[in-house]
Amino acid sequence: DTEVTQTPKHLVMGMTNKKSLKCEQHMGHRAMYWYKQKAKKPPELMFVYSYEKLSINESVPSRFSPECPNSSLLNLHLHALQPEDSALYLCASSQAGQGLYEQYFGPGTRLTVT
Amino acid sequence: AQSVTQLDSQVPVFEEAPVELRCNYSSSVSVYLFWYVQYPNQGLQLLLKYLSGSTLVKGINGFEAEFNKSQTSFHLRKPSVHISDTAEYFCAVSDPGGGADGLTFGKGTHLIIQP
């Protein structure tokens, strides 16, 4: 099984809402990632978890809060977002270790903030 | 810090013609290089990767890439494209500096296959 699943596929939320994005993999990977992709742009790294610990936070605003409850799950909690946060949010996973291993991407959650 | 340059934002090619998508990287240390493809409304799929060893790397769907250290390039090629190859192609680099690192992507090249 080389699949990374993400739910929901689409999400529309107001600026005062609280919502969560979910990501799951069953490949035994110990590194998981969140990327943000705006239209016609490349993905931009947001967070990296390695062995369930946050190892990289690319200066992401605190209205985005990641969580890694176990080695298979990765959440992204959203609160008080702005319209400019509308984007495709991609989750990825890989074996952990020195950037050596390819990342497997999920299909993404398309988020619209109104 | 490493960076990736994809000079061509869009490449139109006729079906069954060969194509080359260009990628140059900038890094003072050894890097790992990847090509990913993104079809409309989908996530990214790995085409191929270069970690070490042979500079010619073969990937899925008939794609191959050649690592050229002196020119700091990692161009993607396919001898004969198909309509289904229409997609966005991203070159990416990771830093083998230890731990799990994210990827740094180029801006992407939109491959347009014309019948």
PDB file of C-alpha atoms in Angstrom:
ATOM      1  CA  ASP A   1       0.000   0.000   0.000  1.00  0.00           C
ATOM      2  CA  THR A   2       1.687   3.184  -1.210  1.00  0.00           C
ATOM      3  CA  GLU A   3      -1.250   5.473  -0.617  1.00  0.00           C
ATOM      4  CA  VAL A   4      -1.528   8.626   1.405  1.00  0.00           C
ATOM      5  CA  THR A   5      -5.122   9.596   2.081  1.00  0.00           C
ATOM      6  CA  GLN A   6      -6.413  13.050   2.947  1.00  0.00           C
ATOM      7  CA  THR A   7      -9.791  14.167   4.201  1.00  0.00           C
ATOM      8  CA  PRO A   8     -11.795  16.118   3.342  1.00  0.00           C
ATOM      9  CA  LYS A   9     -11.169  16.615  -0.373  1.00  0.00           C
ATOM     10  CA  HIS A  10     -12.785  20.035  -0.302  1.00  0.00           C
ATOM     11  CA  LEU A  11     -13.395  22.409   2.587  1.00  0.00           C
ATOM     12  CA  VAL A  12     -15.072  25.790   2.701  1.00  0.00           C
ATOM     13  CA  MET A  13     -14.778  27.689   5.954  1.00  0.00           C
ATOM     14  CA  GLY A  14     -15.425  31.146   7.289  1.00  0.00           C
ATOM     15  CA  MET A  15     -12.765  33.230   8.943  1.00  0.00           C
ATOM     16  CA  THR A  16     -14.138  32.495  12.410  1.00  0.00           C
ATOM     17  CA  ASN A  17     -14.433  28.727  11.978  1.00  0.00           C
ATOM     18  CA  LYS A  18     -12.250  25.997  13.407  1.00  0.00           C
ATOM     19  CA  LYS A  19     -11.626  22.994  11.206  1.00  0.00           C
ATOM     20  CA  SER A  20      -9.074  20.217  10.810  1.00  0.00           C
ATOM     21  CA  LEU A  21      -7.440  18.502   7.882  1.00  0.00           C
ATOM     22  CA  LYS A  22      -6.506  14.856   8.242  1.00  0.00           C
ATOM     23  CA  CYS A  23      -3.822  12.741   6.622  1.00  0.00           C
ATOM     24  CA  GLU A  24      -3.151   9.033   6.989  1.00  0.00           C
ATOM     25  CA  GLN A  25      -0.555   6.591   5.684  1.00  0.00           C
ATOM     26  CA  HIS A  26       0.088   2.916   6.356  1.00  0.00           C
ATOM     27  CA  MET A  27       3.500   2.544   4.746  1.00  0.00           C
ATOM     28  CA  GLY A  28       5.385   2.578   8.026  1.00  0.00           C
ATOM     29  CA  HIS A  29       6.871   5.982   7.208  1.00  0.00           C
ATOM     30  CA  ARG A  30       8.194   7.957  10.158  1.00  0.00           C
ATOM     31  CA  ALA A  31       8.388  11.346   8.457  1.00  0.00           C
ATOM     32  CA  MET A  32       5.283  13.304   7.492  1.00  0.00           C
ATOM     33  CA  TYR A  33       4.906  16.691   5.886  1.00  0.00           C
ATOM     34  CA  TRP A  34       2.407  19.451   5.226  1.00  0.00           C
ATOM     35  CA  TYR A  35       2.752  21.584   2.097  1.00  0.00           C
ATOM     36  CA  LYS A  36       0.668  24.509   0.870  1.00  0.00           C
ATOM     37  CA  GLN A  37       0.166  24.964  -2.872  1.00  0.00           C
ATOM     38  CA  LYS A  38      -1.376  28.070  -4.387  1.00  0.00           C
ATOM     39  CA  ALA A  39      -2.763  27.957  -7.910  1.00  0.00           C
ATOM     40  CA  LYS A  40      -0.077  27.641 -10.591  1.00  0.00           C
ATOM     41  CA  LYS A  41       2.676  27.620  -7.954  1.00  0.00           C
ATOM     42  CA  PRO A  42       4.901  24.880  -6.562  1.00  0.00           C
ATOM     43  CA  PRO A  43       4.194  23.329  -3.162  1.00  0.00           C
ATOM     44  CA  GLU A  44       5.704  25.196  -0.224  1.00  0.00           C
ATOM     45  CA  LEU A  45       6.817  23.314   2.848  1.00  0.00           C
ATOM     46  CA  MET A  46       4.943  24.174   6.047  1.00  0.00           C
ATOM     47  CA  PHE A  47       5.797  21.517   8.632  1.00  0.00           C
ATOM     48  CA  VAL A  48       7.847  18.349   8.998  1.00  0.00           C
ATOM     49  CA  TYR A  49       7.317  15.667  11.604  1.00  0.00           C
ATOM     50  CA  SER A  50      10.005  13.092  12.204  1.00  0.00           C
ATOM     51  CA  TYR A  51       9.261  10.209  14.549  1.00  0.00           C
ATOM     52  CA  GLU A  52       6.110  12.038  15.658  1.00  0.00           C
ATOM     53  CA  LYS A  53       8.053  15.127  16.712  1.00  0.00           C
ATOM     54  CA  LEU A  54       7.885  18.473  14.972  1.00  0.00           C
ATOM     55  CA  SER A  55      11.277  18.971  13.351  1.00  0.00           C
ATOM     56  CA  ILE A  56      10.632  21.825  10.924  1.00  0.00           C
ATOM     57  CA  ASN A  57       8.210  24.745  11.093  1.00  0.00           C
ATOM     58  CA  GLU A  58       8.749  27.067   8.161  1.00  0.00           C
ATOM     59  CA  SER A  59       7.618  30.200  10.008  1.00  0.00           C
ATOM     60  CA  VAL A  60       3.982  29.309   9.523  1.00  0.00           C
ATOM     61  CA  PRO A  61       1.411  31.588  11.246  1.00  0.00           C
ATOM     62  CA  SER A  62      -0.028  30.223  14.471  1.00  0.00           C
ATOM     63  CA  ARG A  63      -3.505  29.988  12.946  1.00  0.00           C
ATOM     64  CA  PHE A  64      -2.145  26.731  11.486  1.00  0.00           C
ATOM     65  CA  SER A  65      -1.478  24.126  14.168  1.00  0.00           C
ATOM     66  CA  PRO A  66      -0.096  20.719  13.230  1.00  0.00           C
ATOM     67  CA  GLU A  67      -0.486  17.566  15.257  1.00  0.00           C
ATOM     68  CA  CYS A  68       0.931  14.061  14.857  1.00  0.00           C
ATOM     69  CA  PRO A  69      -1.007  11.786  17.210  1.00  0.00           C
ATOM     70  CA  ASN A  70       0.778   8.642  16.026  1.00  0.00           C
ATOM     71  CA  SER A  71       3.097   7.450  13.289  1.00  0.00           C
ATOM     72  CA  SER A  72       0.241   6.971  10.793  1.00  0.00           C
ATOM     73  CA  LEU A  73      -1.739  10.156  11.303  1.00  0.00           C
ATOM     74  CA  LEU A  74      -1.093  13.818  10.705  1.00  0.00           C
ATOM     75  CA  ASN A  75      -3.566  16.596  11.372  1.00  0.00           C
ATOM     76  CA  LEU A  76      -3.594  20.273  10.544  1.00  0.00           C
ATOM     77  CA  HIS A  77      -5.850  22.351  12.777  1.00  0.00           C
ATOM     78  CA  LEU A  78      -7.140  25.577  11.296  1.00  0.00           C
ATOM     79  CA  HIS A  79      -8.448  28.587  13.186  1.00  0.00           C
ATOM     80  CA  ALA A  80      -9.189  32.178  12.231  1.00  0.00           C
ATOM     81  CA  LEU A  81      -7.886  31.778   8.706  1.00  0.00           C
ATOM     82  CA  GLN A  82      -7.682  34.548   6.151  1.00  0.00           C
ATOM     83  CA  PRO A  83      -8.913  34.444   2.535  1.00  0.00           C
ATOM     84  CA  GLU A  84      -5.295  34.352   1.350  1.00  0.00           C
ATOM     85  CA  ASP A  85      -4.964  30.976   3.079  1.00  0.00           C
ATOM     86  CA  SER A  86      -7.168  29.459   0.388  1.00  0.00           C
ATOM     87  CA  ALA A  87      -5.027  26.834  -1.351  1.00  0.00           C
ATOM     88  CA  LEU A  88      -4.456  23.144  -1.926  1.00  0.00           C
ATOM     89  CA  TYR A  89      -2.983  21.556   1.195  1.00  0.00           C
ATOM     90  CA  LEU A  90      -0.865  18.521   0.491  1.00  0.00           C
ATOM     91  CA  CYS A  91       0.260  15.889   2.927  1.00  0.00           C
ATOM     92  CA  ALA A  92       3.256  13.682   2.215  1.00  0.00           C
ATOM     93  CA  SER A  93       5.164  10.932   3.959  1.00  0.00           C
ATOM     94  CA  SER A  94       8.545   9.268   3.596  1.00  0.00           C
ATOM     95  CA  GLN A  95      10.997   7.111   5.396  1.00  0.00           C
ATOM     96  CA  ALA A  96      12.860   9.304   7.810  1.00  0.00           C
ATOM     97  CA  GLY A  97      16.477  10.116   7.281  1.00  0.00           C
ATOM     98  CA  GLN A  98      18.586  12.765   5.662  1.00  0.00           C
ATOM     99  CA  GLY A  99      16.338  13.723   2.780  1.00  0.00           C
ATOM    100  CA  LEU A 100      17.265  10.496   1.039  1.00  0.00           C
ATOM    101  CA  TYR A 101      13.859   9.034   0.540  1.00  0.00           C
ATOM    102  CA  GLU A 102      11.183  10.058  -1.914  1.00  0.00           C
ATOM    103  CA  GLN A 103       8.013  11.542  -0.554  1.00  0.00           C
ATOM    104  CA  TYR A 104       4.615  10.090  -1.286  1.00  0.00           C
ATOM    105  CA  PHE A 105       1.902  12.697  -1.657  1.00  0.00           C
ATOM    106  CA  GLY A 106      -1.786  12.557  -0.942  1.00  0.00           C
ATOM    107  CA  PRO A 107      -4.364  14.063  -3.319  1.00  0.00           C
ATOM    108  CA  GLY A 108      -4.706  17.172  -1.197  1.00  0.00           C
ATOM    109  CA  THR A 109      -7.485  19.125   0.457  1.00  0.00           C
ATOM    110  CA  ARG A 110      -8.683  22.150  -1.473  1.00  0.00           C
ATOM    111  CA  LEU A 111      -9.437  24.815   1.105  1.00  0.00           C
ATOM    112  CA  THR A 112     -11.502  27.921   0.461  1.00  0.00           C
ATOM    113  CA  VAL A 113     -11.703  30.592   3.158  1.00  0.00           C
ATOM    114  CA  THR A 114     -14.642  32.971   2.797  1.00  0.00           C
TER     115      THR A 114
ATOM    116  CA  ALA B   1      20.378  26.811   1.079  1.00  0.00           C
ATOM    117  CA  GLN B   2      19.579  24.980  -2.094  1.00  0.00           C
ATOM    118  CA  SER B   3      17.360  26.288  -4.872  1.00  0.00           C
ATOM    119  CA  VAL B   4      15.930  24.929  -8.092  1.00  0.00           C
ATOM    120  CA  THR B   5      15.363  26.741 -11.371  1.00  0.00           C
ATOM    121  CA  GLN B   6      13.010  25.575 -14.066  1.00  0.00           C
ATOM    122  CA  LEU B   7      13.505  28.082 -16.828  1.00  0.00           C
ATOM    123  CA  ASP B   8      10.522  27.068 -18.935  1.00  0.00           C
ATOM    124  CA  SER B   9       7.113  27.779 -17.418  1.00  0.00           C
ATOM    125  CA  GLN B  10       5.367  26.158 -20.360  1.00  0.00           C
ATOM    126  CA  VAL B  11       6.516  23.730 -23.065  1.00  0.00           C
ATOM    127  CA  PRO B  12       4.231  22.908 -26.000  1.00  0.00           C
ATOM    128  CA  VAL B  13       5.112  19.739 -27.910  1.00  0.00           C
ATOM    129  CA  PHE B  14       3.405  17.750 -30.631  1.00  0.00           C
ATOM    130  CA  GLU B  15       2.290  14.250 -29.800  1.00  0.00           C
ATOM    131  CA  GLU B  16       4.959  11.570 -30.438  1.00  0.00           C
ATOM    132  CA  ALA B  17       7.710  14.211 -30.502  1.00  0.00           C
ATOM    133  CA  PRO B  18      10.597  14.161 -28.006  1.00  0.00           C
ATOM    134  CA  VAL B  19      10.671  16.591 -25.103  1.00  0.00           C
ATOM    135  CA  GLU B  20      13.215  17.924 -22.639  1.00  0.00           C
ATOM    136  CA  LEU B  21      12.243  19.815 -19.489  1.00  0.00           C
ATOM    137  CA  ARG B  22      15.117  21.737 -17.977  1.00  0.00           C
ATOM    138  CA  CYS B  23      16.107  21.898 -14.333  1.00  0.00           C
ATOM    139  CA  ASN B  24      19.122  23.543 -12.742  1.00  0.00           C
ATOM    140  CA  TYR B  25      19.942  23.467  -9.076  1.00  0.00           C
ATOM    141  CA  SER B  26      22.077  25.601  -6.863  1.00  0.00           C
ATOM    142  CA  SER B  27      23.806  24.073  -3.896  1.00  0.00           C
ATOM    143  CA  SER B  28      27.261  24.047  -2.418  1.00  0.00           C
ATOM    144  CA  VAL B  29      26.826  20.526  -1.136  1.00  0.00           C
ATOM    145  CA  SER B  30      25.664  17.219  -2.505  1.00  0.00           C
ATOM    146  CA  VAL B  31      21.950  17.043  -3.091  1.00  0.00           C
ATOM    147  CA  TYR B  32      19.288  14.546  -3.933  1.00  0.00           C
ATOM    148  CA  LEU B  33      17.213  15.383  -6.993  1.00  0.00           C
ATOM    149  CA  PHE B  34      13.678  14.428  -7.917  1.00  0.00           C
ATOM    150  CA  TRP B  35      11.154  14.945 -10.681  1.00  0.00           C
ATOM    151  CA  TYR B  36       7.468  14.899  -9.774  1.00  0.00           C
ATOM    152  CA  VAL B  37       4.401  15.132 -12.002  1.00  0.00           C
ATOM    153  CA  GLN B  38       1.087  16.681 -11.006  1.00  0.00           C
ATOM    154  CA  TYR B  39      -2.002  15.971 -13.078  1.00  0.00           C
ATOM    155  CA  PRO B  40      -4.928  18.401 -12.768  1.00  0.00           C
ATOM    156  CA  ASN B  41      -6.634  18.326  -9.374  1.00  0.00           C
ATOM    157  CA  GLN B  42      -4.299  15.656  -8.052  1.00  0.00           C
ATOM    158  CA  GLY B  43      -1.336  15.327  -5.728  1.00  0.00           C
ATOM    159  CA  LEU B  44       2.240  14.833  -6.856  1.00  0.00           C
ATOM    160  CA  GLN B  45       3.611  11.565  -8.193  1.00  0.00           C
ATOM    161  CA  LEU B  46       7.299  10.701  -8.276  1.00  0.00           C
ATOM    162  CA  LEU B  47       8.700  10.163 -11.779  1.00  0.00           C
ATOM    163  CA  LEU B  48      12.317   9.488 -10.874  1.00  0.00           C
ATOM    164  CA  LYS B  49      15.097  10.356  -8.478  1.00  0.00           C
ATOM    165  CA  TYR B  50      18.855  10.770  -8.389  1.00  0.00           C
ATOM    166  CA  LEU B  51      20.656   9.955  -5.173  1.00  0.00           C
ATOM    167  CA  SER B  52      24.096   8.791  -6.350  1.00  0.00           C
ATOM    168  CA  GLY B  53      25.729   6.449  -8.833  1.00  0.00           C
ATOM    169  CA  SER B  54      24.814   6.365 -12.507  1.00  0.00           C
ATOM    170  CA  THR B  55      24.058   9.816 -13.834  1.00  0.00           C
ATOM    171  CA  LEU B  56      21.335   8.534 -16.174  1.00  0.00           C
ATOM    172  CA  VAL B  57      18.210   7.759 -14.240  1.00  0.00           C
ATOM    173  CA  LYS B  58      15.193   5.987 -15.678  1.00  0.00           C
ATOM    174  CA  GLY B  59      11.746   6.544 -14.268  1.00  0.00           C
ATOM    175  CA  ILE B  60       8.144   5.657 -14.837  1.00  0.00           C
ATOM    176  CA  ASN B  61       6.085   6.354 -17.956  1.00  0.00           C
ATOM    177  CA  GLY B  62       9.153   6.314 -20.222  1.00  0.00           C
ATOM    178  CA  PHE B  63      10.828   9.331 -18.638  1.00  0.00           C
ATOM    179  CA  GLU B  64      14.541   9.594 -17.912  1.00  0.00           C
ATOM    180  CA  ALA B  65      16.826  12.284 -16.549  1.00  0.00           C
ATOM    181  CA  GLU B  66      20.528  12.943 -16.603  1.00  0.00           C
ATOM    182  CA  PHE B  67      22.428  14.371 -13.658  1.00  0.00           C
ATOM    183  CA  ASN B  68      25.225  16.705 -14.712  1.00  0.00           C
ATOM    184  CA  LYS B  69      27.267  17.898 -11.764  1.00  0.00           C
ATOM    185  CA  SER B  70      29.481  20.298 -13.717  1.00  0.00           C
ATOM    186  CA  GLN B  71      26.452  22.066 -15.146  1.00  0.00           C
ATOM    187  CA  THR B  72      24.364  21.579 -11.991  1.00  0.00           C
ATOM    188  CA  SER B  73      21.534  20.294 -14.126  1.00  0.00           C
ATOM    189  CA  PHE B  74      19.000  17.493 -13.976  1.00  0.00           C
ATOM    190  CA  HIS B  75      16.998  17.679 -17.209  1.00  0.00           C
ATOM    191  CA  LEU B  76      14.021  15.419 -17.803  1.00  0.00           C
ATOM    192  CA  ARG B  77      13.519  13.779 -21.181  1.00  0.00           C
ATOM    193  CA  LYS B  78      11.080  11.560 -22.983  1.00  0.00           C
ATOM    194  CA  PRO B  79      11.675  10.316 -26.540  1.00  0.00           C
ATOM    195  CA  SER B  80       8.013  10.292 -27.561  1.00  0.00           C
ATOM    196  CA  VAL B  81       5.224  12.039 -25.656  1.00  0.00           C
ATOM    197  CA  HIS B  82       1.580  11.140 -25.439  1.00  0.00           C
ATOM    198  CA  ILE B  83      -1.505  13.257 -24.841  1.00  0.00           C
ATOM    199  CA  SER B  84      -1.714  11.756 -21.350  1.00  0.00           C
ATOM    200  CA  ASP B  85       1.640  13.368 -20.457  1.00  0.00           C
ATOM    201  CA  THR B  86      -0.057  16.766 -20.306  1.00  0.00           C
ATOM    202  CA  ALA B  87       0.597  17.870 -16.730  1.00  0.00           C
ATOM    203  CA  GLU B  88       2.694  20.083 -14.487  1.00  0.00           C
ATOM    204  CA  TYR B  89       6.237  18.846 -13.878  1.00  0.00           C
ATOM    205  CA  PHE B  90       8.252  19.847 -10.827  1.00  0.00           C
ATOM    206  CA  CYS B  91      11.943  19.412 -10.240  1.00  0.00           C
ATOM    207  CA  ALA B  92      12.845  19.208  -6.554  1.00  0.00           C
ATOM    208  CA  VAL B  93      15.907  18.978  -4.371  1.00  0.00           C
ATOM    209  CA  SER B  94      16.479  17.794  -0.837  1.00  0.00           C
ATOM    210  CA  ASP B  95      19.466  18.376   1.351  1.00  0.00           C
ATOM    211  CA  PRO B  96      21.140  15.229   2.722  1.00  0.00           C
ATOM    212  CA  GLY B  97      22.032  17.146   5.839  1.00  0.00           C
ATOM    213  CA  GLY B  98      20.492  14.796   8.328  1.00  0.00           C
ATOM    214  CA  GLY B  99      17.011  14.184   9.576  1.00  0.00           C
ATOM    215  CA  ALA B 100      13.869  14.336   7.504  1.00  0.00           C
ATOM    216  CA  ASP B 101      13.844  17.421   5.341  1.00  0.00           C
ATOM    217  CA  GLY B 102      11.213  18.837   3.116  1.00  0.00           C
ATOM    218  CA  LEU B 103      11.666  19.287  -0.591  1.00  0.00           C
ATOM    219  CA  THR B 104      12.470  22.550  -2.326  1.00  0.00           C
ATOM    220  CA  PHE B 105      10.594  22.717  -5.604  1.00  0.00           C
ATOM    221  CA  GLY B 106      11.193  24.595  -8.804  1.00  0.00           C
ATOM    222  CA  LYS B 107       8.353  26.733 -10.120  1.00  0.00           C
ATOM    223  CA  GLY B 108       7.149  23.974 -12.393  1.00  0.00           C
ATOM    224  CA  THR B 109       6.874  23.441 -16.146  1.00  0.00           C
ATOM    225  CA  HIS B 110       3.512  22.955 -17.767  1.00  0.00           C
ATOM    226  CA  LEU B 111       3.870  20.373 -20.516  1.00  0.00           C
ATOM    227  CA  ILE B 112       1.244  20.811 -23.203  1.00  0.00           C
ATOM    228  CA  ILE B 113       0.879  18.027 -25.732  1.00  0.00           C
ATOM    229  CA  GLN B 114      -0.644  19.094 -29.024  1.00  0.00           C
ATOM    230  CA  PRO B 115      -2.302  16.513 -31.286  1.00  0.00           C
TER     231      PRO B 115
END
